[in-house]
Amino acid sequence: MASNFAARANQAVMQSSPKWRLAIWLLLMLSASLWTLQLWQNGARVQSDILAMLPHLQQDKLTERALNQVEATLADQVYIALVAKDETTAISAAKLLMQKLEADLVARGKQGALTDIRSADIQLGEALGQFYFPHRFKLLTAPQAEALASQNIESLIEAATAQLYNAFSYANSNLLAQDPLLLFPANLLTLAPSSKVRASQGILLANQGDNVAAVVMAKGRESAFNPNAQLAQMTALTQGLDAVKQSYPDITVLKAGALFHALAATQTAKSEISILGLASLLGVIALVWLAFRSVMPLLLAIVTISSGLLLAVTFTLSVFGELHLLTLVFGTSLIGIAIDYSFHFYCERLSDTERSAKATVAYIFPTVTLAFITSALAYVGIGLAPFPGMQQVAIFCAAGLLGAYLTLILAYPLLAGSRLPAGSRPLALAGTYLSSLTQLSKRFTTPLGMGMFALVILVWCLVGVTKLTVDDDIRHLQQSPASVTEPENQLRQLLSGGTDNQFLLVRAPSEEALLQQLERVSPMLNAAIANQELGNYVSLSRYLPSHRKQDTAYHLQGEIYQTQIDTVLTSLGLDENLKPELQAAYLAAKTEYITPAAFFTLGAGKQLAPLWLAPNEANSPVSNGALNDDGASAEHGAEHGADQGADYGADYGAIVLLGGIQQIDALKARFTHDESVQLIDKVADISAVMGHYRLLTLKLLALALGIALLLFSLNFGFKKAAVVVAVPALAALLTLATLGLTGSPLSLFHALALILIFGIGIDYSLFFASAQNHGKTVMMAVFMSACSTLLAFGLLAFSQTQAIHYFGLTLSLGIGFTFLLSPLILTTTLALTTNQLLTTKKS
């Protein structure tokens, strides 16, 4: 069936006119160019967001919303620390930087790159005081509650008396008239998070050894992963920091934020695209020139690569609407694969210079078509991974191969019509290599030789595979340089350890139940801090006591205002006429509660609003920002327009931000059996998904080998098909063993590369299996193909991004092994044919 289809397709190629085929190809390329241009004009873009490469986790709606909330809150924040020898200089430098950034924002208006420029909020304490004071009867610190519960009101009177005679106390006549025991100031102080930072003149300060650091924060108007936004934000920052350095040359600058990681990733990707792509292209050009010594093969090689890249970009933008920078880095390998068709065409022409270009295309059409299908299916296999970025790579490379294949079939019959210079020397060299390899392989056809060869391969594979380890950590997807990570780590230490990617999601069926859950979790986190498992945390329980806790405080304060009010007033020397007013205020407060809805209308409350997740987005408080662990606001940049009215389930949720995590396993163990508290660790979750798909990819590889064996059996027979499939299978096994021997851990990127080793390696096997009397022609084509592929993937092995490095290293090893093993198919085929003839004669 397969052979009949190939014969009919071959006949159609032979009969069609080269001019008509060229016209069709030109129309296709023109249409692709116009469509791509329209896509760019309609908003298609180059994406550099590393998060866009990550797999989509299957989470419940509340967890997914919490992840989106945290990412949107923290993603576009920029932190700058100006370290000086004294506090005055640090404050002046910070004010100058804020002035320059605000001036840029005013000058550019809506085009301003950085917004929400801030340091310390000097009005935060006053705003909180005004909000909580009417609810003072519902607030008690732990020592105050303990004193009232044990009816030890004397200790509270003594503390209030001490405050009256303290020159630095909050006591004044107005406060005493409404809070005679001065309980409220202590409750207000508990709202301030414990931190190493302090505020002075509106600037957030922290000590760094003998120096003082002033911290300035801002938010990017657009995503830090947008290349245009990166440029605008860095321009504004650079101008502001240059002004600071001119006025204060001894200032040291520390920077942190996603912007600097994204910028480093963009610069690395752009550099690697230009360097690796150019090196690969120059290498291919040199190969073509050395082999054919003619301008036309060189020009057609460039046309083949260009048409492949054009279709690759067109298909990718059509499917995804954007093109990831890492897709382009991976896509540079397309140059080394797409040119294979040109190599096979011209090597066949060298073997028979009298044959026309049309006839040559017709001759190689069946094998090239089968090779294209297997390679394209290999890329489709990569697309089964849960990574949007890897799916882009699959579409990009499969479409690129399609472009190169169509160029060969449609354009070569007419464009490649000119004769080639004598190519006897390249073919002679290929023939010599093949002859030497054949002579060597004959030594392995003896029982002893085959036994020794099999033993060496078996030992190599067993030792290597047993030493193979696995590593699915997604942080290997992109590693920022030390120039970015070191200053960020220093700044995180200044801000009490910073905020980590992991956080707690606390859920409950009602608002009150959620507040009680948060109150239950806080002591557990305090214990984790005491045990050095955690550095700090930010929880709404600090600001929103539950109704139960408020009622408890209210009833305890009844001891003051209903039972002991006379004693309190007398002991403190206060006017007895205050008693009716105090008791009336106490009774009026019974039904008044601190509620999330009221709190989130405050400026300070809006900063914390992203930590609160109501059952429906439409019912949740309007939020503009979040609060990081140092008490400084961090504007919430998420856009929830698309989620308005969405159903998020019946549960309420609250996010507890964690910082300075030292022992995450111990922290997880504290909440293992608590269904209402979930430690969200996206890094670990995605790494687990990567491990799952690594195993799935290896299973797919085994399935692909089985399908290929079945398919090729229809065309070659089972024995020859088994030999064809055995070459890439053995190459993949040897690659895994070599990785184990060299200590390279196995990851999803290695597994994806093995799929491509199969897809590319099967091409070499197919060409040798179909070689018949043209062994040296195929040898030369495979040699050039392997060289171009090794150029492309070998260069990827030098990438600074570990994922790309693993991908390139694995492919380089696999293609190298395939190149060494595939010529043995000729010897094996000859042996199979000889045995078949001998069997026929005997019968």
Coordinates of N, CA, C and O in Angstrom, one line a residue, residues 195-252:
S195 N 10.3 44.1 61.3 CA 11.1 44.2 60.1 C 12.4 44.9 60.5 O 12.5 45.6 61.5
K196 N 13.4 44.7 59.7 CA 14.7 45.4 59.9 C 14.7 46.8 59.4 O 15.6 47.6 59.6
V197 N 13.6 47.2 58.7 CA 13.6 48.5 58.0 C 12.9 49.5 59.0 O 12.2 49.2 59.9
R198 N 13.2 50.8 58.7 CA 12.6 51.9 59.4 C 12.3 53.0 58.4 O 12.8 53.0 57.3
A199 N 11.6 54.0 58.9 CA 11.2 55.1 58.0 C 11.8 56.4 58.6 O 11.8 56.6 59.8
S200 N 12.3 57.3 57.7 CA 12.7 58.6 58.1 C 12.5 59.6 57.0 O 13.0 59.3 55.8
Q201 N 11.8 60.7 57.2 CA 11.6 61.7 56.2 C 10.9 61.1 54.9 O 11.1 61.5 53.8
G202 N 10.0 60.1 55.2 CA 9.3 59.5 54.1 C 10.1 58.5 53.3 O 9.7 58.0 52.2
I203 N 11.3 58.1 53.7 CA 12.2 57.2 53.0 C 12.4 55.9 53.9 O 12.6 56.0 55.1
L204 N 12.3 54.8 53.2 CA 12.5 53.5 53.8 C 14.0 53.2 54.0 O 14.7 53.2 53.0
L205 N 14.4 52.9 55.2 CA 15.8 52.8 55.4 C 16.1 51.4 56.1 O 15.3 50.8 56.8
A206 N 17.3 50.9 55.8 CA 17.8 49.6 56.4 C 19.3 49.7 56.6 O 20.0 50.3 55.7
N207 N 19.8 49.1 57.6 CA 21.2 49.1 57.9 C 21.9 47.9 57.1 O 21.4 46.8 57.1
Q208 N 23.0 48.2 56.5 CA 23.8 47.2 55.8 C 25.2 47.3 56.4 O 26.1 48.0 55.8
G209 N 25.5 46.6 57.4 CA 26.8 46.7 58.1 C 26.9 48.1 58.7 O 26.0 48.6 59.4
D210 N 28.0 48.8 58.3 CA 28.2 50.2 58.8 C 27.5 51.2 57.9 O 27.5 52.4 58.2
N211 N 26.9 50.7 56.8 CA 26.3 51.6 55.8 C 24.8 51.7 56.0 O 24.2 50.8 56.7
V212 N 24.2 52.6 55.4 CA 22.7 52.8 55.4 C 22.2 52.7 54.0 O 22.7 53.3 53.1
A213 N 21.1 51.9 53.8 CA 20.5 51.7 52.5 C 19.1 52.4 52.5 O 18.3 52.1 53.4
A214 N 18.9 53.2 51.5 CA 17.5 53.8 51.3 C 16.9 53.1 50.1 O 17.5 52.9 49.0
V215 N 15.7 52.6 50.3 CA 15.0 51.8 49.3 C 13.9 52.6 48.6 O 13.0 53.2 49.3
V216 N 13.9 52.5 47.3 CA 12.9 53.2 46.5 C 12.3 52.1 45.6 O 12.9 51.2 45.1
M217 N 10.9 52.2 45.5 CA 10.2 51.1 44.8 C 9.3 51.8 43.7 O 9.0 53.0 43.8
A218 N 9.1 51.1 42.6 CA 8.2 51.5 41.5 C 7.6 50.3 40.9 O 8.0 49.2 41.1
K219 N 6.6 50.6 40.0 CA 6.0 49.6 39.3 C 6.0 49.9 37.8 O 5.8 51.0 37.4
G220 N 6.3 48.9 37.0 CA 6.3 49.0 35.6 C 4.9 49.2 35.1 O 4.0 48.5 35.5
R221 N 4.7 50.2 34.2 CA 3.3 50.3 33.6 C 2.9 49.1 32.8 O 1.8 48.7 32.8
E222 N 3.9 48.5 32.1 CA 3.7 47.3 31.3 C 4.5 46.2 31.8 O 5.3 46.4 32.7
S223 N 4.3 45.0 31.3 CA 5.0 43.8 31.7 C 6.5 44.0 31.6 O 6.9 44.5 30.5
A224 N 7.2 43.5 32.6 CA 8.7 43.6 32.5 C 9.2 42.6 31.4 O 10.4 42.8 31.0
F225 N 8.4 41.7 30.9 CA 8.8 40.8 29.9 C 8.5 41.3 28.4 O 8.8 40.6 27.5
N226 N 8.0 42.5 28.4 CA 7.8 43.1 27.1 C 9.0 43.8 26.7 O 9.5 44.7 27.4
P227 N 9.7 43.5 25.5 CA 11.0 44.1 25.2 C 10.9 45.6 25.1 O 11.8 46.3 25.5
N228 N 9.8 46.1 24.6 CA 9.7 47.6 24.5 C 9.6 48.2 25.8 O 10.2 49.3 26.1
A229 N 8.8 47.6 26.7 CA 8.6 48.1 28.1 C 10.0 48.0 28.8 O 10.3 48.9 29.6
Q230 N 10.7 46.9 28.6 CA 12.0 46.8 29.2 C 12.9 48.0 28.9 O 13.5 48.6 29.8
L231 N 12.9 48.3 27.6 CA 13.8 49.4 27.2 C 13.4 50.7 27.8 O 14.2 51.5 28.3
A232 N 12.0 51.0 27.8 CA 11.5 52.2 28.4 C 11.8 52.3 29.9 O 12.2 53.4 30.4
Q233 N 11.6 51.2 30.6 CA 11.8 51.2 32.1 C 13.3 51.4 32.4 O 13.7 52.1 33.3
M234 N 14.1 50.7 31.7 CA 15.6 50.8 31.9 C 16.1 52.2 31.6 O 17.0 52.7 32.2
T235 N 15.5 52.8 30.5 CA 16.0 54.2 30.2 C 15.6 55.1 31.3 O 16.5 55.9 31.7
A236 N 14.4 55.0 31.9 CA 14.0 55.9 33.0 C 14.9 55.7 34.2 O 15.3 56.6 34.8
L237 N 15.1 54.4 34.5 CA 16.0 54.1 35.7 C 17.4 54.6 35.5 O 18.0 55.1 36.4
T238 N 17.9 54.3 34.3 CA 19.3 54.7 34.0 C 19.5 56.2 34.2 O 20.5 56.7 34.7
Q239 N 18.5 57.0 33.6 CA 18.6 58.4 33.7 C 18.6 58.9 35.2 O 19.4 59.8 35.6
G240 N 17.7 58.3 35.9 CA 17.6 58.7 37.3 C 18.8 58.3 38.1 O 19.3 59.1 38.9
L241 N 19.3 57.1 37.9 CA 20.5 56.6 38.6 C 21.8 57.4 38.2 O 22.7 57.6 39.0
D242 N 21.8 57.8 36.9 CA 23.0 58.6 36.5 C 23.0 59.9 37.2 O 24.1 60.4 37.6
A243 N 21.8 60.5 37.4 CA 21.7 61.8 38.1 C 22.2 61.6 39.6 O 22.9 62.5 40.2
V244 N 21.8 60.5 40.2 CA 22.2 60.2 41.6 C 23.7 60.0 41.7 O 24.4 60.5 42.6
K245 N 24.3 59.3 40.7 CA 25.8 59.0 40.7 C 26.5 60.3 40.5 O 27.6 60.5 41.1
Q246 N 26.0 61.2 39.7 CA 26.7 62.5 39.5 C 26.7 63.3 40.8 O 27.7 64.0 41.1
S247 N 25.6 63.3 41.6 CA 25.5 64.1 42.8 C 26.2 63.4 44.0 O 26.7 64.0 44.9
Y248 N 26.1 62.0 44.0 CA 26.6 61.2 45.1 C 27.4 60.1 44.5 O 27.0 58.9 44.4
P249 N 28.7 60.4 44.1 CA 29.5 59.3 43.4 C 29.8 58.1 44.2 O 30.2 57.1 43.7
D250 N 29.7 58.2 45.6 CA 30.1 57.1 46.4 C 28.9 56.1 46.7 O 29.1 55.2 47.4
I251 N 27.8 56.5 46.1 CA 26.6 55.6 46.3 C 26.8 54.3 45.6 O 27.2 54.2 44.5
T252 N 26.4 53.2 46.3 CA 26.3 51.9 45.7 C 24.9 51.5 45.4 O 24.0 51.7 46.3

